[in-house]
């Protein structure tokens, strides 16, 4: 059966949430009292906000009977959400729970008017319901909502944490993940563990032995060694060879010209070229990137960029 690893490996207990120690410690204190206030979980996606809400509910109640998850960006609008909240909130909690919990995902996607409506709903059901609002930026929420919640900030996961998590999946799924592959996944996912897990699953469907090359193929990026070589050839005036290299990257590694420019930009400070060279390249990159955004043919622009690199 096909199963998404982001669901299969979702933490079951608060203790399994990684990289958010302070937050977890404070939430456990609530659990031990059997009580939570309204909570606001802020942070980029894939840092464990939904997982934390689910495990929190489980540890409070031992099940998720008194829990519902709604998405604020539900295109049917705030009225639908309010009706759903009302339906859920007006019946008593099941068992001996003293309140119900509503997780509202993407709360910062709501318009200001919708947020006012949400605020009133929160007030109306404050006796029987707790809200956990999930958002990218707490500053996008109106002040009266913020002040009704205890705010927790979720940090992007660091390389060690991501590695630990991927290593667990490696063992469970009988994979072999190279050190370079982990590094490439980390660079690409930028602390978003959902993205890291999805990349790993895509790689594993190609091969159980996961090399850096497979990762780069899945995410459509070039090896950093190749990028460096491409630039050096062009800087030294070897335009035809650098052009050949460019075509190789596109055909063999499936890299697109505009992604390549972005990649050069993101790794420019790691390349072994002089600082002056780096500055010069960034200025050129800005020109060519702008032209691509304005609608010029990306391949022609990338070739022109390479041609202009010669000292
Ligand atoms: N801090 C974390 N600890 C453990 N797993 C995490 C963490 N952050 C993300 N994940 C994993 O990534 C996936 C997405 O997590 P989720 O909690 O839905 O993130 P968010 O709600 O912040 O977007 C899940 O599979 C989960 O197992
Ligand atoms: Mg979420």
Coordinates of C-alpha atoms and ligand atoms in Angstrom, one line a residue:
X1 CA 0.0 0.0 0.0
X2 CA 1.3 3.4 -0.8
X3 CA 1.7 5.6 2.2
X4 CA 3.1 9.1 2.5
X5 CA 6.0 9.0 4.8
X6 CA 5.1 12.4 6.2
X7 CA 2.1 10.7 7.7
X8 CA 3.7 7.3 8.5
X9 CA 6.6 9.0 10.5
X10 CA 4.6 11.7 12.1
X11 CA 5.4 11.8 15.9
X12 CA 3.0 10.0 18.2
X13 CA 4.2 11.7 21.4
X14 CA 5.4 15.1 22.4
X15 CA 8.7 13.6 23.2
X16 CA 9.2 12.6 19.6
X17 CA 8.9 16.2 18.4
X18 CA 12.5 17.3 17.6
X19 CA 14.2 20.7 17.7
X20 CA 11.5 22.5 19.6
X21 CA 12.7 21.8 23.2
X22 CA 11.5 24.9 24.9
X23 CA 8.1 24.8 23.3
X24 CA 7.7 21.1 24.2
X25 CA 8.8 21.7 27.8
X26 CA 6.2 24.4 28.3
X27 CA 3.4 22.4 26.6
X28 CA 4.2 19.4 28.8
X29 CA 3.6 21.6 31.8
X30 CA 0.1 22.3 30.5
X31 CA -0.5 18.6 29.9
X32 CA 0.4 17.7 33.5
X33 CA -2.2 20.2 34.7
X34 CA -4.7 18.8 32.3
X35 CA -5.4 22.3 31.0
X36 CA -4.4 24.5 28.0
X37 CA -5.1 28.1 27.1
X38 CA -5.7 29.1 23.5
X39 CA -2.4 28.6 21.7
X40 CA -0.8 30.2 18.7
X41 CA 1.8 28.2 16.9
X42 CA 3.9 30.4 14.6
X43 CA 6.6 29.3 12.2
X44 CA 7.4 28.1 8.7
X45 CA 5.8 25.0 7.3
X46 CA 7.3 21.6 8.1
X47 CA 8.5 22.5 11.6
X48 CA 6.1 20.4 13.5
X49 CA 3.2 22.7 14.3
X50 CA 0.4 20.3 13.3
X51 CA 2.2 17.3 14.7
X52 CA 2.6 19.1 18.0
X53 CA -1.1 19.9 18.2
X54 CA -2.0 16.3 17.4
X55 CA 0.3 14.8 20.0
X56 CA -0.7 17.4 22.6
X57 CA -4.4 16.5 22.2
X58 CA -3.5 12.8 22.5
X59 CA -1.6 13.3 25.6
X60 CA -4.3 15.5 27.2
X61 CA -7.2 13.2 26.3
X62 CA -5.7 9.9 25.4
X63 CA -7.5 10.1 22.0
X64 CA -8.6 12.6 19.5
X65 CA -12.4 12.4 20.0
X66 CA -12.6 16.0 21.2
X67 CA -10.5 17.4 18.5
X68 CA -11.1 18.7 15.0
X69 CA -8.7 20.2 12.5
X70 CA -10.0 22.9 10.1
X71 CA -8.2 24.8 7.5
X72 CA -8.7 28.6 7.5
X73 CA -7.8 28.9 3.8
X74 CA -10.9 26.7 3.1
X75 CA -12.1 28.4 -0.1
X76 CA -15.7 28.3 1.1
X77 CA -14.8 31.1 3.5
X78 CA -15.0 32.0 7.1
X79 CA -18.8 31.4 7.3
X80 CA -18.3 27.7 6.6
X81 CA -15.6 27.6 9.2
X82 CA -17.8 29.2 11.7
X83 CA -20.6 26.8 11.1
X84 CA -18.2 23.9 11.5
X85 CA -16.8 25.3 14.7
X86 CA -20.4 25.9 16.0
X87 CA -21.4 22.3 15.2
X88 CA -18.4 21.0 16.9
X89 CA -18.4 23.3 19.9
X90 CA -22.1 23.2 20.9
X91 CA -22.1 19.6 22.0
X92 CA -20.5 18.6 25.3
X93 CA -17.0 17.1 25.3
X94 CA -17.0 13.3 25.0
X95 CA -15.9 11.3 28.1
X96 CA -14.5 13.3 31.0
X97 CA -12.7 15.9 29.0
X98 CA -13.6 19.4 30.2
X99 CA -13.2 21.1 26.8
X100 CA -12.7 20.4 23.1
X101 CA -9.9 21.5 21.0
X102 CA -10.0 23.1 17.5
X103 CA -6.9 23.3 15.4
X104 CA -7.2 26.0 12.8
X105 CA -4.5 25.7 10.2
X106 CA -3.2 28.7 8.2
X107 CA -5.1 31.2 10.4
X108 CA -3.0 34.0 9.0
X109 CA -4.6 33.4 5.6
X110 CA -7.9 34.9 6.9
X111 CA -8.8 38.5 6.0
X112 CA -9.0 41.1 8.8
X113 CA -12.8 40.9 8.7
X114 CA -12.7 37.1 8.9
X115 CA -10.3 37.4 11.8
X116 CA -12.7 39.6 13.7
X117 CA -15.4 37.0 13.1
X118 CA -13.0 34.3 14.4
X119 CA -12.3 36.4 17.4
X120 CA -16.0 36.6 18.3
X121 CA -16.3 32.9 17.8
X122 CA -13.4 32.3 20.1
X123 CA -15.1 34.4 22.7
X124 CA -18.5 32.7 22.3
X125 CA -17.1 29.3 22.9
X126 CA -14.4 30.1 25.4
X127 CA -16.1 27.9 28.1
X128 CA -16.1 24.7 26.1
X129 CA -13.4 25.1 23.5
X130 CA -9.7 25.8 23.1
X131 CA -8.2 27.0 19.9
X132 CA -4.8 26.2 18.5
X133 CA -4.1 28.6 15.7
X134 CA -1.4 27.6 13.2
X135 CA 0.2 30.3 11.2
X136 CA 3.4 31.3 9.4
X137 CA 3.5 34.8 10.8
X138 CA 1.9 35.8 14.1
X139 CA 2.1 39.4 13.0
X140 CA -0.5 38.8 10.4
X141 CA -3.1 38.1 13.0
X142 CA -5.1 41.0 14.6
X143 CA -4.0 42.0 18.0
X144 CA -7.2 40.8 19.8
X145 CA -6.5 37.3 18.6
X146 CA -2.8 37.4 19.5
X147 CA -3.6 38.6 23.0
X148 CA -6.1 35.7 23.5
X149 CA -3.4 33.1 22.9
X150 CA -0.1 32.0 24.3
X151 CA 2.3 32.2 21.5
X152 CA 4.9 29.5 20.6
X153 CA 7.4 30.0 17.9
X154 CA 8.6 27.0 15.9
X155 CA 12.1 27.1 14.6
X156 CA 13.3 25.7 11.3
X157 CA 15.1 22.4 12.0
X158 CA 18.8 22.3 11.9
X159 CA 21.0 19.9 10.0
X160 CA 21.6 17.5 13.0
X161 CA 17.8 17.3 13.7
X162 CA 17.0 16.6 10.0
X163 CA 19.7 14.0 9.8
X164 CA 18.5 12.2 12.9
X165 CA 15.0 12.1 11.5
X166 CA 16.1 10.9 8.0
X167 CA 18.3 8.3 9.7
X168 CA 15.3 6.8 11.5
X169 CA 13.4 6.5 8.2
X170 CA 16.6 5.0 6.6
X171 CA 16.5 2.2 9.1
X172 CA 12.8 1.5 9.0
X173 CA 12.7 1.5 5.2
X174 CA 16.0 -0.4 4.7
X175 CA 17.6 2.5 2.7
X176 CA 21.2 3.5 2.5
X177 CA 21.6 7.3 2.5
X178 CA 25.0 8.8 1.7
X179 CA 26.3 11.7 3.8
X180 CA 26.4 13.9 0.7
X181 CA 22.8 13.0 0.0
X182 CA 21.7 14.2 3.4
X183 CA 23.6 17.4 3.0
X184 CA 21.9 18.0 -0.4
X185 CA 18.5 17.3 1.1
X186 CA 19.2 19.7 3.9
X187 CA 20.4 22.5 1.6
X188 CA 17.2 22.1 -0.4
X189 CA 14.7 21.8 2.4
X190 CA 16.0 24.7 4.5
X191 CA 14.7 23.4 7.8
X192 CA 11.4 22.2 6.5
X193 CA 11.1 18.5 7.5
X194 CA 8.0 17.8 5.4
X195 CA 9.9 18.8 2.3
X196 CA 13.0 16.8 3.5
X197 CA 10.8 13.7 4.0
X198 CA 9.1 14.1 0.6
X199 CA 12.4 14.4 -1.2
X200 CA 13.7 11.3 0.6
X201 CA 10.6 9.3 -0.4
X202 CA 10.9 10.4 -4.0
X203 CA 14.5 9.4 -4.0
X204 CA 13.7 6.0 -2.5
X205 CA 11.2 5.3 -5.2
X206 CA 14.1 5.5 -7.7
X207 CA 16.7 3.6 -5.7
X208 CA 17.1 2.2 -2.1
X209 CA 20.7 3.4 -2.2
X210 CA 20.4 7.2 -2.1
X211 CA 23.3 9.1 -3.5
X212 CA 23.7 12.9 -3.9
X213 CA 23.1 12.4 -7.6
X214 CA 19.7 10.9 -7.0
X215 CA 18.7 13.8 -4.7
X216 CA 19.9 16.4 -7.2
X217 CA 18.0 14.7 -9.9
X218 CA 14.8 14.6 -7.8
X219 CA 15.1 18.3 -7.0
X220 CA 16.3 19.3 -10.4
X221 CA 19.6 20.8 -9.3
X222 CA 23.2 20.5 -10.5
X223 CA 26.1 19.2 -8.4
X224 CA 27.9 22.1 -6.8
X225 CA 31.2 20.9 -8.3
X226 CA 29.6 21.1 -11.8
X227 CA 28.3 24.7 -11.1
X228 CA 31.8 25.7 -10.0
X229 CA 33.4 24.2 -13.1
X230 CA 30.9 25.8 -15.3
X231 CA 31.7 29.3 -13.9
X232 CA 35.4 28.8 -13.9
X233 CA 35.3 27.8 -17.6
X234 CA 33.4 30.9 -18.4
X235 CA 35.5 33.2 -16.3
X236 CA 38.6 31.9 -18.0
X237 CA 37.1 32.7 -21.4
X238 CA 36.4 29.1 -22.3
X239 CA 32.9 29.9 -23.5
X240 CA 32.4 27.0 -25.8
X241 CA 33.3 24.5 -23.1
X242 CA 31.2 26.2 -20.5
X243 CA 28.3 26.1 -22.9
X244 CA 28.8 22.4 -23.5
X245 CA 28.8 21.9 -19.7
X246 CA 25.6 23.9 -19.5
X247 CA 23.9 21.6 -22.0
X248 CA 25.2 18.6 -20.2
X249 CA 23.7 19.8 -16.9
X250 CA 20.3 20.5 -18.6
X251 CA 20.1 17.2 -20.5
X252 CA 21.8 14.8 -18.1
X253 CA 20.8 16.3 -14.8
X254 CA 17.5 17.9 -15.8
X255 CA 18.5 21.3 -14.5
X256 CA 16.5 24.2 -16.0
X257 CA 18.3 27.4 -17.0
X258 CA 16.5 29.7 -14.6
X259 CA 16.9 27.2 -11.7
X260 CA 20.6 27.2 -12.5
X261 CA 20.9 30.9 -12.1
X262 CA 19.2 30.7 -8.7
X263 CA 21.5 27.9 -7.7
X264 CA 24.6 29.9 -8.7
X265 CA 23.2 32.7 -6.6
X266 CA 22.5 30.5 -3.6
X267 CA 25.9 28.9 -3.5
X268 CA 28.1 31.7 -4.8
X269 CA 29.7 32.3 -1.4
X270 CA 30.8 28.7 -1.1
X271 CA 32.6 28.6 -4.4
X272 CA 36.3 28.8 -4.6
X273 CA 36.6 32.0 -6.5
X274 CA 37.9 35.4 -5.3
X275 CA 35.6 37.8 -3.5
X276 CA 35.8 40.3 -6.3
X277 CA 34.7 37.7 -8.7
X278 CA 31.8 36.8 -6.5
X279 CA 30.6 40.4 -6.4
X280 CA 31.0 40.8 -10.2
X281 CA 29.0 37.6 -10.7
X282 CA 26.2 38.7 -8.4
X283 CA 25.8 42.0 -10.3
X284 CA 25.6 40.1 -13.6
X285 CA 23.2 37.5 -12.1
X286 CA 20.9 40.3 -11.1
X287 CA 20.8 41.7 -14.7
X288 CA 20.1 38.3 -16.3
X289 CA 17.7 37.1 -13.7
X290 CA 15.7 40.3 -14.2
X291 CA 15.5 39.8 -18.0
X292 CA 14.3 36.2 -17.5
X293 CA 11.6 37.5 -15.1
X294 CA 10.6 40.1 -17.7
X295 CA 10.0 37.3 -20.2
X296 CA 13.2 36.8 -22.1
X297 CA 14.2 33.3 -23.2
X298 CA 16.0 31.7 -20.2
X299 CA 18.4 29.6 -22.2
X300 CA 19.6 32.6 -24.3
X301 CA 19.9 34.6 -21.1
X302 CA 22.0 32.0 -19.3
X303 CA 24.3 31.6 -22.3
X304 CA 24.7 35.4 -22.5
X305 CA 25.4 35.4 -18.8
X306 CA 28.2 32.8 -19.3
X307 CA 29.6 34.8 -22.2
X308 CA 29.8 38.0 -20.1
X309 CA 31.7 36.3 -17.3
X310 CA 35.1 36.5 -19.1
X311 CA 37.5 38.8 -17.3
Ligands
LIG1 N1 9.8 19.2 14.9 C1 9.5 18.1 14.3 N2 9.6 16.9 14.9 C2 9.3 15.7 14.3 N3 8.8 15.6 13.1 C3 8.5 16.8 12.4 C4 8.9 18.1 13.0 N4 8.6 19.0 12.1 C5 8.0 18.4 11.0 N5 8.0 17.0 11.2 C6 7.6 16.0 10.2 O1 7.3 16.7 9.0 C7 6.0 16.5 8.6 C8 5.2 17.8 8.6 O2 5.0 18.2 9.9 P1 3.8 19.1 10.4 O3 3.7 19.0 11.9 O4 2.6 18.9 9.6 O5 4.4 20.6 10.1 P2 3.7 22.0 10.1 O6 2.4 21.9 10.6 O7 4.6 22.9 10.9 O8 3.7 22.4 8.6 C9 5.4 15.4 9.5 O9 5.6 14.2 8.8 C10 6.3 15.4 10.7 O10 6.6 14.1 11.1
LIG2 MG1 0.5 22.3 9.7

